[in-house]
Short mmCIF file of C-alpha atoms in Angstrom, two decimals:
data_model
loop_
_atom_site.label_atom_id
_atom_site.label_comp_id
_atom_site.label_asym_id
_atom_site.label_seq_id
_atom_site.Cartn_x
_atom_site.Cartn_y
_atom_site.Cartn_z
CA UNK A 1 -34.01 -29.13 5.17
CA UNK A 2 -30.32 -29.22 3.85
CA UNK A 3 -28.98 -26.13 2.15
CA UNK A 4 -29.44 -28.25 -1.33
CA UNK A 5 -33.28 -29.09 -0.54
CA UNK A 6 -33.76 -25.85 0.10
CA UNK A 7 -32.00 -24.61 -2.82
CA UNK A 8 -33.77 -26.97 -4.88
CA UNK A 9 -37.14 -26.20 -3.89
CA UNK A 10 -36.69 -22.48 -4.09
CA UNK A 11 -35.80 -23.29 -7.67
CA UNK A 12 -39.07 -24.89 -8.35
CA UNK A 13 -40.78 -22.38 -6.70
CA UNK A 14 -39.45 -19.63 -8.76
CA UNK A 15 -39.97 -21.63 -11.76
CA UNK A 16 -43.59 -21.64 -10.61
CA UNK A 17 -44.00 -17.72 -10.08
CA UNK A 18 -42.21 -17.34 -13.49
CA UNK A 19 -45.14 -19.65 -15.20
CA UNK A 20 -47.93 -18.14 -13.57
CA UNK A 21 -46.47 -13.81 -14.41
CA UNK A 22 -46.03 -15.37 -18.24
CA UNK A 23 -49.66 -16.25 -17.92
CA UNK A 24 -50.97 -13.11 -16.56
CA UNK A 25 -48.66 -10.98 -19.44
CA UNK A 26 -50.27 -12.83 -21.99
CA UNK A 27 -53.66 -12.00 -20.66
CA UNK A 28 -53.07 -8.24 -20.84
CA UNK A 29 -51.78 -8.65 -24.23
CA UNK A 30 -55.46 -9.48 -25.33
CA UNK A 31 -56.84 -6.55 -23.01
CA UNK A 32 -58.91 -5.17 -25.86
CA UNK A 33 -60.65 -8.44 -25.85
CA UNK A 34 -61.04 -8.92 -21.97
CA UNK A 35 -64.43 -9.13 -20.59
CA UNK A 36 -65.40 -7.70 -17.24
CA UNK A 37 -65.55 -11.42 -15.72
CA UNK A 38 -62.51 -12.14 -17.31
CA UNK A 39 -60.79 -9.03 -15.72
CA UNK A 40 -61.77 -9.93 -12.25
CA UNK A 41 -59.97 -13.32 -12.84
CA UNK A 42 -57.13 -11.80 -14.14
CA UNK A 43 -57.03 -8.99 -11.01
CA UNK A 44 -56.76 -12.20 -8.78
CA UNK A 45 -54.09 -13.89 -10.50
CA UNK A 46 -51.84 -10.89 -10.36
CA UNK A 47 -52.79 -10.56 -6.70
CA UNK A 48 -51.99 -14.34 -6.38
CA UNK A 49 -48.58 -13.65 -7.83
CA UNK A 50 -48.01 -10.94 -6.04
CA UNK A 51 -48.40 -13.09 -2.90
CA UNK A 52 -46.36 -15.63 -4.44
CA UNK A 53 -43.44 -13.25 -4.73
CA UNK A 54 -43.90 -11.97 -1.27
CA UNK A 55 -43.73 -15.88 0.04
CA UNK A 56 -40.68 -16.57 -2.32
CA UNK A 57 -38.99 -13.35 -1.05
CA UNK A 58 -39.47 -14.37 2.86
CA UNK A 59 -38.21 -17.82 1.98
CA UNK A 60 -35.17 -16.96 0.04
CA UNK A 61 -34.24 -14.28 3.16
CA UNK A 62 -34.53 -17.51 5.62
CA UNK A 63 -32.69 -19.73 2.94
CA UNK A 64 -29.87 -16.69 2.67
CA UNK A 65 -29.05 -16.72 6.56
CA UNK A 66 -29.30 -20.45 6.50
CA UNK A 67 -26.68 -20.34 3.80
CA UNK A 68 -24.46 -17.89 5.14
CA UNK A 69 -24.17 -20.06 8.64
CA UNK A 70 -23.36 -22.72 7.10
CA UNK A 71 -20.79 -21.35 5.19
CA UNK A 72 -19.37 -19.81 8.61
CA UNK A 73 -19.80 -23.20 10.10
CA UNK A 74 -17.13 -24.15 7.25
CA UNK A 75 -14.99 -21.51 7.76
CA UNK A 76 -14.56 -22.10 11.57
CA UNK A 77 -14.12 -25.69 10.67
CA UNK A 78 -11.33 -25.30 8.55
CA UNK A 79 -9.46 -22.81 10.58
CA UNK A 80 -9.51 -25.25 13.21
CA UNK A 81 -8.65 -28.20 11.36
CA UNK A 82 -5.15 -26.07 10.59
CA UNK A 83 -4.49 -24.77 14.23
CA UNK A 84 -1.65 -25.84 16.27
CA UNK A 85 -0.48 -23.78 19.69
CA UNK A 86 2.83 -22.29 19.88
CA UNK A 87 3.77 -24.52 22.54
CA UNK A 88 5.70 -26.73 20.06
CA UNK A 89 7.98 -23.34 18.78
CA UNK A 90 8.40 -21.84 22.01
CA UNK A 91 9.52 -25.20 23.34
CA UNK A 92 12.85 -24.38 22.00
CA UNK A 93 13.15 -20.86 22.94
CA UNK A 94 14.47 -21.78 26.93
CA UNK A 95 17.61 -23.47 25.55
CA UNK A 96 18.65 -20.91 22.94
CA UNK A 97 18.50 -18.67 25.58
CA UNK A 98 20.48 -20.41 28.01
CA UNK A 99 23.38 -21.15 25.12
CA UNK A 100 23.48 -17.14 24.43
CA UNK A 101 23.66 -16.17 28.15
CA UNK A 102 26.59 -18.75 28.51
CA UNK A 103 28.10 -17.42 25.18
CA UNK A 104 28.34 -13.86 26.06
CA UNK A 105 28.51 -14.41 29.59
CA UNK A 106 25.03 -12.90 30.71
CA UNK A 107 22.36 -13.37 33.53
CA UNK A 108 19.19 -13.36 31.29
CA UNK A 109 16.03 -14.52 32.62
CA UNK A 110 13.11 -15.81 29.74
CA UNK A 111 9.99 -15.49 30.58
CA UNK A 112 6.79 -16.68 27.65
CA UNK A 113 2.88 -16.12 27.86
CA UNK A 114 -0.04 -16.99 25.82
CA UNK A 115 1.89 -20.51 24.49
CA UNK A 116 -1.49 -22.05 23.87
CA UNK A 117 -2.59 -19.23 21.50
CA UNK A 118 -3.30 -21.09 18.28
CA UNK A 119 -2.19 -20.39 14.86
CA UNK A 120 -1.97 -22.32 11.42
CA UNK A 121 0.39 -24.76 11.72
CA UNK A 122 1.89 -23.55 8.52
CA UNK A 123 2.58 -19.89 9.65
CA UNK A 124 4.19 -22.28 13.10
CA UNK A 125 6.55 -23.99 11.00
CA UNK A 126 8.05 -20.78 8.95
CA UNK A 127 8.24 -18.56 12.39
CA UNK A 128 11.21 -20.94 13.83
CA UNK A 129 14.07 -18.56 11.74
CA UNK A 130 12.21 -14.86 13.01
CA UNK A 131 12.08 -15.95 16.29
CA UNK A 132 15.93 -17.34 16.69
CA UNK A 133 17.13 -14.10 14.80
CA UNK A 134 14.89 -11.87 17.35
CA UNK A 135 16.04 -14.09 20.72
CA UNK A 136 19.73 -13.44 19.24
CA UNK A 137 19.16 -9.81 18.58
CA UNK A 138 17.64 -9.27 22.19
CA UNK A 139 20.62 -11.33 23.75
CA UNK A 140 23.33 -9.70 22.14
CA UNK A 141 22.07 -6.16 20.70
CA UNK A 142 19.63 -5.51 23.63
CA UNK A 143 20.85 -7.30 26.57
CA UNK A 144 23.93 -5.54 28.62
CA UNK A 145 27.04 -6.99 30.40
CA UNK A 146 26.65 -7.47 33.94
CA UNK A 147 29.19 -5.12 34.63
CA UNK A 148 26.90 -2.56 32.19
CA UNK A 149 23.75 -3.60 33.92
CA UNK A 150 25.20 -3.17 37.64
CA UNK A 151 26.92 0.68 36.78
CA UNK A 152 23.52 2.06 35.24
CA UNK A 153 21.58 0.50 38.14
CA UNK A 154 20.04 -2.37 37.02
CA UNK A 155 19.24 -5.53 38.12
CA UNK A 156 22.50 -7.68 37.03
CA UNK A 157 19.94 -10.46 35.48
CA UNK A 158 18.46 -8.91 32.27
CA UNK A 159 15.03 -10.24 30.72
CA UNK A 160 13.59 -11.39 27.85
CA UNK A 161 9.78 -12.31 27.25
CA UNK A 162 7.68 -13.65 24.36
CA UNK A 163 4.34 -12.67 24.41
CA UNK A 164 1.62 -14.41 21.94
CA UNK A 165 -2.44 -12.80 22.05
CA UNK A 166 -5.21 -12.60 19.45
CA UNK A 167 -6.80 -9.29 18.92
CA UNK A 168 -10.28 -8.69 18.31
CA UNK A 169 -9.73 -9.34 14.46
CA UNK A 170 -8.45 -13.14 15.31
CA UNK A 171 -4.72 -11.51 13.97
CA UNK A 172 -2.11 -13.44 16.04
CA UNK A 173 0.33 -10.38 18.09
CA UNK A 174 3.63 -12.31 18.82
CA UNK A 175 6.16 -9.66 20.98
CA UNK A 176 9.82 -10.19 21.87
CA UNK A 177 10.62 -7.38 24.51
CA UNK A 178 14.03 -7.13 26.57
CA UNK A 179 14.64 -4.53 29.37
CA UNK A 180 18.24 -4.22 27.76
CA UNK A 181 20.08 -0.76 26.67
CA UNK A 182 17.73 -0.10 23.95
CA UNK A 183 18.52 0.78 20.02
CA UNK A 184 21.46 3.58 19.70
CA UNK A 185 19.43 5.58 16.92
CA UNK A 186 22.67 7.61 16.11
CA UNK A 187 24.61 4.11 15.10
CA UNK A 188 21.61 2.76 13.37
CA UNK A 189 21.67 6.05 10.97
CA UNK A 190 25.38 5.84 10.41
CA UNK A 191 25.11 2.08 9.28
CA UNK A 192 22.44 2.78 7.08
CA UNK A 193 24.28 6.18 5.63
CA UNK A 194 27.57 3.64 5.00
CA UNK A 195 25.00 1.29 3.28
CA UNK A 196 23.67 3.36 1.00
CA UNK A 197 20.25 2.92 2.47
CA UNK A 198 19.49 6.65 2.92
CA UNK A 199 21.43 10.11 2.04
CA UNK A 200 22.77 12.55 4.83
CA UNK A 201 20.22 14.87 3.50
CA UNK A 202 17.39 12.62 4.49
CA UNK A 203 17.97 12.40 8.29
CA UNK A 204 16.13 15.66 9.38
CA UNK A 205 12.87 13.77 7.94
CA UNK A 206 13.11 10.79 9.60
CA UNK A 207 10.31 9.49 12.34
CA UNK A 208 11.98 7.24 15.15
CA UNK A 209 9.72 4.32 12.80
CA UNK A 210 11.46 5.19 10.03
CA UNK A 211 14.87 5.00 12.05
CA UNK A 212 13.83 2.01 13.91
CA UNK A 213 12.96 0.18 10.37
CA UNK A 214 16.48 0.84 8.80
CA UNK A 215 17.47 -2.41 10.74
CA UNK A 216 15.56 -4.18 8.36
CA UNK A 217 17.76 -3.18 5.51
CA UNK A 218 20.09 -5.78 4.14
CA UNK A 219 23.81 -4.58 5.51
CA UNK A 220 22.62 -2.55 8.65
CA UNK A 221 23.91 -3.31 11.97
CA UNK A 222 24.75 -1.21 15.38
CA UNK A 223 27.72 -3.76 15.78
CA UNK A 224 30.69 -2.29 16.07
CA UNK A 225 32.35 -5.75 14.98
CA UNK A 226 31.28 -9.18 13.31
CA UNK A 227 30.26 -12.11 15.64
CA UNK A 228 28.91 -15.75 14.98
CA UNK A 229 25.40 -14.12 16.61
CA UNK A 230 25.18 -10.57 14.80
CA UNK A 231 26.65 -7.84 13.72
CA UNK A 232 26.21 -8.96 9.55
CA UNK A 233 23.14 -6.70 9.56
CA UNK A 234 21.26 -10.20 7.76
CA UNK A 235 19.13 -11.81 10.55
CA UNK A 236 16.86 -8.61 10.93
CA UNK A 237 16.33 -8.53 6.92
CA UNK A 238 15.62 -12.33 7.07
CA UNK A 239 13.06 -11.64 9.80
CA UNK A 240 11.31 -9.02 7.66
CA UNK A 241 11.04 -11.05 4.20
CA UNK A 242 9.62 -13.80 6.35
CA UNK A 243 7.06 -11.77 8.04
CA UNK A 244 5.93 -10.02 5.05
CA UNK A 245 5.69 -13.41 3.36
CA UNK A 246 3.55 -14.60 5.81
CA UNK A 247 1.28 -11.80 5.31
CA UNK A 248 2.16 -9.98 8.45
CA UNK A 249 3.85 -6.52 9.65
CA UNK A 250 6.67 -5.87 12.23
CA UNK A 251 6.76 -2.96 14.25
CA UNK A 252 9.84 -1.80 16.87
CA UNK A 253 9.22 0.58 19.47
CA UNK A 254 12.73 1.29 21.86
CA UNK A 255 13.58 3.68 24.77
CA UNK A 256 17.39 4.02 24.85
CA UNK A 257 18.36 2.50 28.49
CA UNK A 258 15.21 0.93 29.04
CA UNK A 259 14.70 -1.84 26.30
CA UNK A 260 13.58 -2.77 23.07
CA UNK A 261 9.95 -4.34 21.91
CA UNK A 262 9.16 -6.26 18.74
CA UNK A 263 5.56 -6.36 17.62
CA UNK A 264 4.72 -8.90 15.26
CA UNK A 265 1.15 -9.08 13.49
CA UNK A 266 -0.12 -12.11 11.93
CA UNK A 267 -3.06 -13.79 10.32
CA UNK A 268 -4.03 -16.55 12.12
CA UNK A 269 -4.35 -18.69 9.29
CA UNK A 270 -3.42 -18.67 5.89
CA UNK A 271 -6.71 -20.13 4.31
CA UNK A 272 -8.93 -17.70 6.06
CA UNK A 273 -8.37 -13.86 5.25
CA UNK A 274 -10.02 -10.78 4.94
CA UNK A 275 -9.60 -8.99 1.75
CA UNK A 276 -10.64 -5.70 -0.47
CA UNK A 277 -12.46 -6.74 -3.67
CA UNK A 278 -11.26 -4.60 -6.62
CA UNK A 279 -11.05 -4.19 -10.31
CA UNK A 280 -8.23 -3.34 -12.62
CA UNK A 281 -8.63 -3.17 -16.54
CA UNK A 282 -12.24 -5.13 -15.82
CA UNK A 283 -10.47 -7.86 -13.74
CA UNK A 284 -11.12 -8.92 -10.19
CA UNK A 285 -8.59 -9.02 -7.82
CA UNK A 286 -8.25 -9.43 -3.94
CA UNK A 287 -6.03 -7.06 -1.66
CA UNK A 288 -4.86 -8.42 1.70
CA UNK A 289 -6.91 -6.02 4.05
CA UNK A 290 -3.99 -5.98 6.54
CA UNK A 291 -1.92 -4.14 3.98
CA UNK A 292 -4.64 -1.09 3.08
CA UNK A 293 -3.87 1.85 4.24
CA UNK A 294 -6.38 3.81 2.62
CA UNK A 295 -8.96 4.30 -0.58
CA UNK A 296 -9.35 7.77 -2.09
CA UNK A 297 -10.27 9.17 -5.02
CA UNK A 298 -7.96 11.85 -6.78
CA UNK A 299 -7.93 14.36 -10.33
CA UNK A 300 -5.57 13.59 -12.71
CA UNK A 301 -4.11 17.29 -11.53
CA UNK A 302 -3.44 16.22 -8.27
CA UNK A 303 -0.49 14.02 -9.73
CA UNK A 304 2.79 15.99 -9.14
CA UNK A 305 6.22 14.74 -10.83
CA UNK A 306 9.17 14.46 -8.40
CA UNK A 307 12.41 13.54 -10.53
CA UNK A 308 10.70 11.91 -13.22
CA UNK A 309 8.54 10.02 -10.69
CA UNK A 310 4.60 10.57 -10.41
CA UNK A 311 3.89 11.25 -7.01
CA UNK A 312 0.72 12.42 -5.01
CA UNK A 313 0.19 14.06 -1.64
CA UNK A 314 -1.96 11.87 1.28
CA UNK A 315 -2.66 13.41 4.47
CA UNK A 316 0.56 15.61 4.16
CA UNK A 317 2.58 12.77 2.99
CA UNK A 318 3.98 12.28 -0.35
CA UNK A 319 3.87 9.06 -1.57
CA UNK A 320 4.61 7.53 -5.07
CA UNK A 321 1.80 6.72 -7.80
CA UNK A 322 1.76 3.75 -10.31
CA UNK A 323 -0.90 2.10 -12.34
CA UNK A 324 -1.84 -1.32 -10.96
CA UNK A 325 -2.22 -2.61 -14.37
CA UNK A 326 1.03 -1.47 -15.44
CA UNK A 327 2.78 -3.60 -12.22
CA UNK A 328 0.65 -6.72 -13.18
CA UNK A 329 1.36 -6.38 -17.00
CA UNK A 330 -2.25 -6.07 -17.81
CA UNK A 331 -3.91 -4.28 -20.52
CA UNK A 332 -4.72 -0.65 -19.34
CA UNK A 333 -8.59 0.88 -19.62
CA UNK A 334 -9.32 3.28 -22.18
CA UNK A 335 -9.77 6.96 -21.66
CA UNK A 336 -13.56 6.41 -21.58
CA UNK A 337 -13.54 4.63 -18.33
CA UNK A 338 -12.26 7.57 -16.30
CA UNK A 339 -15.10 9.27 -17.80
CA UNK A 340 -15.94 11.27 -14.11
CA UNK A 341 -12.69 12.89 -14.02
CA UNK A 342 -11.91 11.00 -10.88
CA UNK A 343 -8.91 8.14 -10.32
CA UNK A 344 -9.43 5.44 -8.09
CA UNK A 345 -6.35 5.12 -5.80
CA UNK A 346 -5.44 2.57 -3.51
CA UNK A 347 -2.35 2.98 -1.07
CA UNK A 348 -0.69 0.06 0.02
CA UNK A 349 2.06 -0.19 3.20
CA UNK A 350 4.15 -3.15 3.97
CA UNK A 351 6.42 -2.58 6.89
CA UNK A 352 6.32 1.14 6.29
CA UNK A 353 7.00 0.88 2.27
CA UNK A 354 4.15 2.49 0.74
CA UNK A 355 2.83 2.86 -2.43
CA UNK A 356 -0.46 4.43 -4.20
CA UNK A 357 -1.90 2.42 -7.18
CA UNK A 358 -4.54 3.27 -9.58
CA UNK A 359 -7.22 1.15 -9.87
CA UNK A 360 -10.79 1.05 -11.79
CA UNK A 361 -13.30 0.37 -8.69
CA UNK A 362 -13.16 -0.92 -5.10
CA UNK A 363 -16.13 -3.72 -4.16
CA UNK A 364 -15.92 -3.67 -0.47
CA UNK A 365 -14.53 -6.34 2.15
CA UNK A 366 -14.94 -9.97 1.51
CA UNK A 367 -13.88 -12.94 3.98
CA UNK A 368 -13.04 -16.53 2.15
CA UNK A 369 -10.64 -19.27 1.83
CA UNK A 370 -7.49 -18.80 -0.08
CA UNK A 371 -5.33 -21.73 -1.99
CA UNK A 372 -2.16 -21.95 -2.99
CA UNK A 373 -2.02 -22.23 -7.39
CA UNK A 374 -0.55 -25.38 -7.48
CA UNK A 375 2.76 -27.29 -7.41
CA UNK A 376 2.77 -26.51 -11.24
CA UNK A 377 2.81 -22.93 -10.27
CA UNK A 378 5.09 -22.65 -7.28
CA UNK A 379 5.64 -18.75 -7.26
CA UNK A 380 3.89 -16.22 -9.33
CA UNK A 381 5.37 -12.32 -9.01
CA UNK A 382 2.64 -10.28 -7.36
CA UNK A 383 0.30 -13.44 -6.57
CA UNK A 384 -0.14 -14.80 -3.33
CA UNK A 385 -2.81 -16.92 -4.05
CA UNK A 386 -6.56 -17.60 -5.11
CA UNK A 387 -10.19 -17.61 -3.72
CA UNK A 388 -13.75 -18.43 -5.05
CA UNK A 389 -15.85 -15.64 -4.84
CA UNK A 390 -19.99 -15.66 -3.73
CA UNK A 391 -20.39 -16.18 -6.83
CA UNK A 392 -18.40 -18.98 -7.70
CA UNK A 393 -15.51 -17.13 -9.45
CA UNK A 394 -12.11 -17.67 -9.15
CA UNK A 395 -10.46 -14.52 -7.95
CA UNK A 396 -6.58 -14.01 -7.54
CA UNK A 397 -5.00 -12.88 -4.32
CA UNK A 398 -2.57 -10.38 -4.72
CA UNK A 399 0.96 -10.14 -3.07
CA UNK A 400 1.00 -6.80 -1.49
CA UNK A 401 4.69 -6.84 -0.52
CA UNK A 402 5.96 -7.99 -3.81
CA UNK A 403 3.63 -5.28 -5.87
CA UNK A 404 5.33 -2.26 -3.43
CA UNK A 405 8.93 -3.74 -4.41
CA UNK A 406 8.00 -4.26 -8.41
CA UNK A 407 6.47 -0.75 -8.17
CA UNK A 408 9.60 1.01 -8.51
CA UNK A 409 10.09 -0.21 -12.25
CA UNK A 410 6.86 1.45 -13.49
CA UNK A 411 7.35 5.05 -11.28
CA UNK A 412 8.64 6.69 -14.57
CA UNK A 413 6.58 9.31 -16.43
CA UNK A 414 7.92 7.96 -19.78
CA UNK A 415 5.32 4.79 -19.33
CA UNK A 416 2.23 7.38 -19.30
CA UNK A 417 -1.00 5.94 -19.10
CA UNK A 418 -3.36 5.32 -22.40
CA UNK A 419 -5.83 8.17 -21.41
CA UNK A 420 -3.14 10.77 -21.07
CA UNK A 421 -2.51 13.03 -23.95
CA UNK A 422 0.37 14.31 -25.63
CA UNK A 423 -1.20 17.51 -26.16
CA UNK A 424 2.65 19.48 -26.63
CA UNK A 425 3.31 16.83 -29.95
CA UNK A 426 -0.33 17.43 -31.43
CA UNK A 427 -0.96 21.43 -30.79
CA UNK A 428 -0.83 23.17 -34.40
CA UNK A 429 0.97 26.22 -32.41
CA UNK A 430 4.05 26.18 -30.05
CA UNK A 431 3.35 26.28 -26.54
CA UNK A 432 5.16 28.80 -24.49
CA UNK A 433 7.43 28.04 -21.72
CA UNK A 434 8.63 30.85 -19.13
CA UNK A 435 12.33 29.72 -17.53
CA UNK A 436 13.29 31.84 -14.01
CA UNK A 437 17.05 30.67 -13.67
CA UNK A 438 19.73 33.20 -11.87
CA UNK A 439 22.83 30.84 -13.29
CA UNK A 440 23.24 32.11 -16.79
CA UNK A 441 25.09 28.34 -17.57
CA UNK A 442 22.01 26.83 -16.23
CA UNK A 443 19.20 29.11 -18.00
CA UNK A 444 20.82 28.85 -21.38
CA UNK A 445 20.89 24.85 -21.35
CA UNK A 446 17.36 24.80 -20.08
CA UNK A 447 16.59 27.03 -23.03
CA UNK A 448 17.97 24.96 -25.55
CA UNK A 449 16.86 21.73 -23.86
CA UNK A 450 13.38 22.92 -23.97
CA UNK A 451 13.15 24.96 -27.69
CA UNK A 452 14.81 21.81 -29.00
CA UNK A 453 11.70 20.00 -28.16
CA UNK A 454 9.55 22.35 -29.77
CA UNK A 455 8.35 25.09 -26.95
CA UNK A 456 8.69 28.62 -27.43
CA UNK A 457 10.70 29.82 -24.32
CA UNK A 458 11.20 33.23 -22.56
CA UNK A 459 13.64 33.58 -19.94
CA UNK A 460 13.58 35.45 -16.40
CA UNK A 461 16.83 36.31 -14.33
CA UNK A 462 14.71 35.23 -11.01
CA UNK A 463 10.97 34.85 -9.55
CA UNK A 464 10.49 38.50 -9.72
CA UNK A 465 11.22 39.07 -13.18
CA UNK A 466 8.94 35.76 -14.16
CA UNK A 467 6.27 36.80 -11.93
CA UNK A 468 6.39 40.19 -13.67
CA UNK A 469 6.66 38.62 -17.28
CA UNK A 470 3.34 36.47 -16.62
CA UNK A 471 1.48 39.12 -15.69
CA UNK A 472 2.18 40.78 -18.90
CA UNK A 473 2.12 37.96 -21.31
CA UNK A 474 0.73 34.50 -21.84
CA UNK A 475 2.51 31.86 -21.33
CA UNK A 476 1.66 27.68 -20.89
CA UNK A 477 3.78 26.82 -18.42
CA UNK A 478 6.95 27.74 -15.82
CA UNK A 479 10.08 26.01 -15.31
CA UNK A 480 11.65 27.92 -12.14
CA UNK A 481 14.86 27.02 -9.76
CA UNK A 482 14.38 27.69 -5.91
CA UNK A 483 17.41 29.92 -5.05
CA UNK A 484 17.36 32.90 -6.63
CA UNK A 485 17.52 36.49 -5.31
CA UNK A 486 14.58 38.72 -5.06
CA UNK A 487 11.90 36.02 -4.84
CA UNK A 488 12.86 32.19 -4.70
CA UNK A 489 10.93 29.54 -6.56
CA UNK A 490 8.67 28.85 -3.25
CA UNK A 491 7.61 32.44 -3.28
CA UNK A 492 7.46 32.41 -7.16
CA UNK A 493 5.14 29.53 -6.97
CA UNK A 494 2.94 30.41 -4.25
CA UNK A 495 2.56 33.42 -6.01
CA UNK A 496 1.15 32.01 -9.09
CA UNK A 497 -1.13 29.96 -6.77
CA UNK A 498 -2.94 32.99 -5.06
CA UNK A 499 -3.32 35.00 -8.30
CA UNK A 500 -6.83 34.37 -9.88
CA UNK A 501 -5.50 34.71 -13.55
CA UNK A 502 -2.47 32.18 -13.11
CA UNK A 503 -3.36 29.83 -10.56
CA UNK A 504 -4.40 26.94 -12.71
CA UNK A 505 -0.47 27.66 -14.78
CA UNK A 506 1.71 24.61 -14.23
CA UNK A 507 4.82 24.97 -12.50
CA UNK A 508 8.01 22.58 -12.57
CA UNK A 509 10.84 23.35 -9.97
CA UNK A 510 14.40 22.23 -11.04
CA UNK A 511 16.51 22.38 -8.31
CA UNK A 512 19.71 21.50 -6.16
CA UNK A 513 17.83 20.87 -3.28
CA UNK A 514 17.29 17.34 -2.84
CA UNK A 515 16.05 16.53 0.80
CA UNK A 516 12.48 15.15 1.41
CA UNK A 517 11.84 18.33 3.35
CA UNK A 518 12.42 20.47 0.23
CA UNK A 519 10.54 18.17 -1.88
CA UNK A 520 7.34 18.33 0.47
CA UNK A 521 7.52 22.41 0.68
CA UNK A 522 7.86 22.92 -3.09
CA UNK A 523 4.25 20.60 -3.40
CA UNK A 524 3.11 22.34 -0.69
CA UNK A 525 3.62 25.59 -2.49
CA UNK A 526 2.04 24.20 -5.81
CA UNK A 527 4.33 22.89 -7.95
CA UNK A 528 3.31 20.26 -10.47
CA UNK A 529 6.52 18.78 -10.82
CA UNK A 530 10.01 18.65 -8.94
CA UNK A 531 12.92 17.88 -10.33
CA UNK A 532 16.64 17.35 -8.73
CA UNK A 533 19.80 18.58 -10.56
CA UNK A 534 22.07 16.10 -9.44
CA UNK A 535 19.63 13.52 -11.11
CA UNK A 536 18.71 16.00 -14.04
CA UNK A 537 17.95 14.42 -17.48
CA UNK A 538 16.82 16.28 -20.38
CA UNK A 539 14.02 13.65 -21.01
CA UNK A 540 12.97 13.75 -17.69
CA UNK A 541 12.16 17.82 -17.92
CA UNK A 542 10.62 17.34 -21.54
CA UNK A 543 8.52 14.72 -20.70
CA UNK A 544 6.98 16.21 -17.97
CA UNK A 545 6.34 19.25 -19.56
CA UNK A 546 4.75 17.29 -22.42
CA UNK A 547 2.41 15.60 -19.48
CA UNK A 548 1.74 19.14 -18.28
CA UNK A 549 0.82 20.76 -21.17
#
């Protein structure tokens, strides 16, 4: 029996059962006038209706399983018609490596494995440029000259290998590996500093993964000179952009003196994919699961302000927080939607760039076919395509990479969500703010800023005086420097959090210390916000105070 025939049959059976139930309901309505004989008949009707419902439930379960198998078969068929082996792409690789060997007078052995592995031909067509860039990078940056290899005790012939496999989730794993000199982390960091990608103060906070990912920033290169092949810091940025646009990610591992490995993870098809079904402002959306790092719930009080940017701390890491409705430019939900007091947060990670998004709800994972929006809409900001849900509804598939990039426009606290109220403005009595700052110049400046915003201000010359004032008087918020005599800002914040009467008092740290390590230390101590003096603006401070009290 076909799916359509089964569906029609079940629809007729359900109509019959509903009609029978309707008859029983009408009889029950005249219960007072029912005779004993009619009551027995009514009992038989109810029992028959119960049996019909049980039969229908069993038949529906069978139908559901059959329909599910049919859908799976169709999905497999759709995948298969779009797949092509890597053979065609890798066929051009040996010549590229031979040409590079001659160009640099290097001996290079080229090895491929898994070229029969299949992938969506549309992805395959987009991998040509990334493959060429990576092969050039391995040959130019990775493999040493003959003299260098001999002096380091290596075989004079270097090796570059390309391997293609499928993982258990049917993702394609593409690796490019060389046995060359590895990545010079110091040179990479220096190049990134010169390009303005990172600051000197951030160096100590960088992990190996963070350092290696610097090579994907435009302009960053470890070459000391420019060649036609590499050194311009453009190729690797292009590689990252291409891979991310295809819904993939790239990971770099390296061992100085032994070699470097680039691991690219890609969906096997662009058409079928797994996604996370979410809602935002009452609308349904799908997020590719490959970029979903975590889904969690937070309290509004968990939100911290760092340099006027909303942030939260997840697993010890500070991550910027935005409202997905802002990035998508759709109306926010009203305060009543958050009556539980919690915010649902979705954390996305695209090539180690992370951002947390406030959403309405999560409904679990889904698998389906994805289609573009047609030639009339070749590219729509933040949107990857669309899919059909199980209920037949068209659902937008969001582009995680673009969401993370575009989120930077919406991280400022100046764009407050609709359920956050301005209590500082509406309160009938002025809120009291305590400022702890050892510099008389900055102390006077902060006092003027806060008083002009309508708050009553008391000042202290260090953390110890501030804490003593807190124990004797009532305040609504503390603004504190960090580097102060007797008791610094970290210690003051920690003392406040440990005190039973003061533990819920909002604390803002305003400081010259701008490293990520210091910011994390401030949040760990319990600060609600962290503002760096080098980027200080009056509005940053007053807006943060307004939000916290």
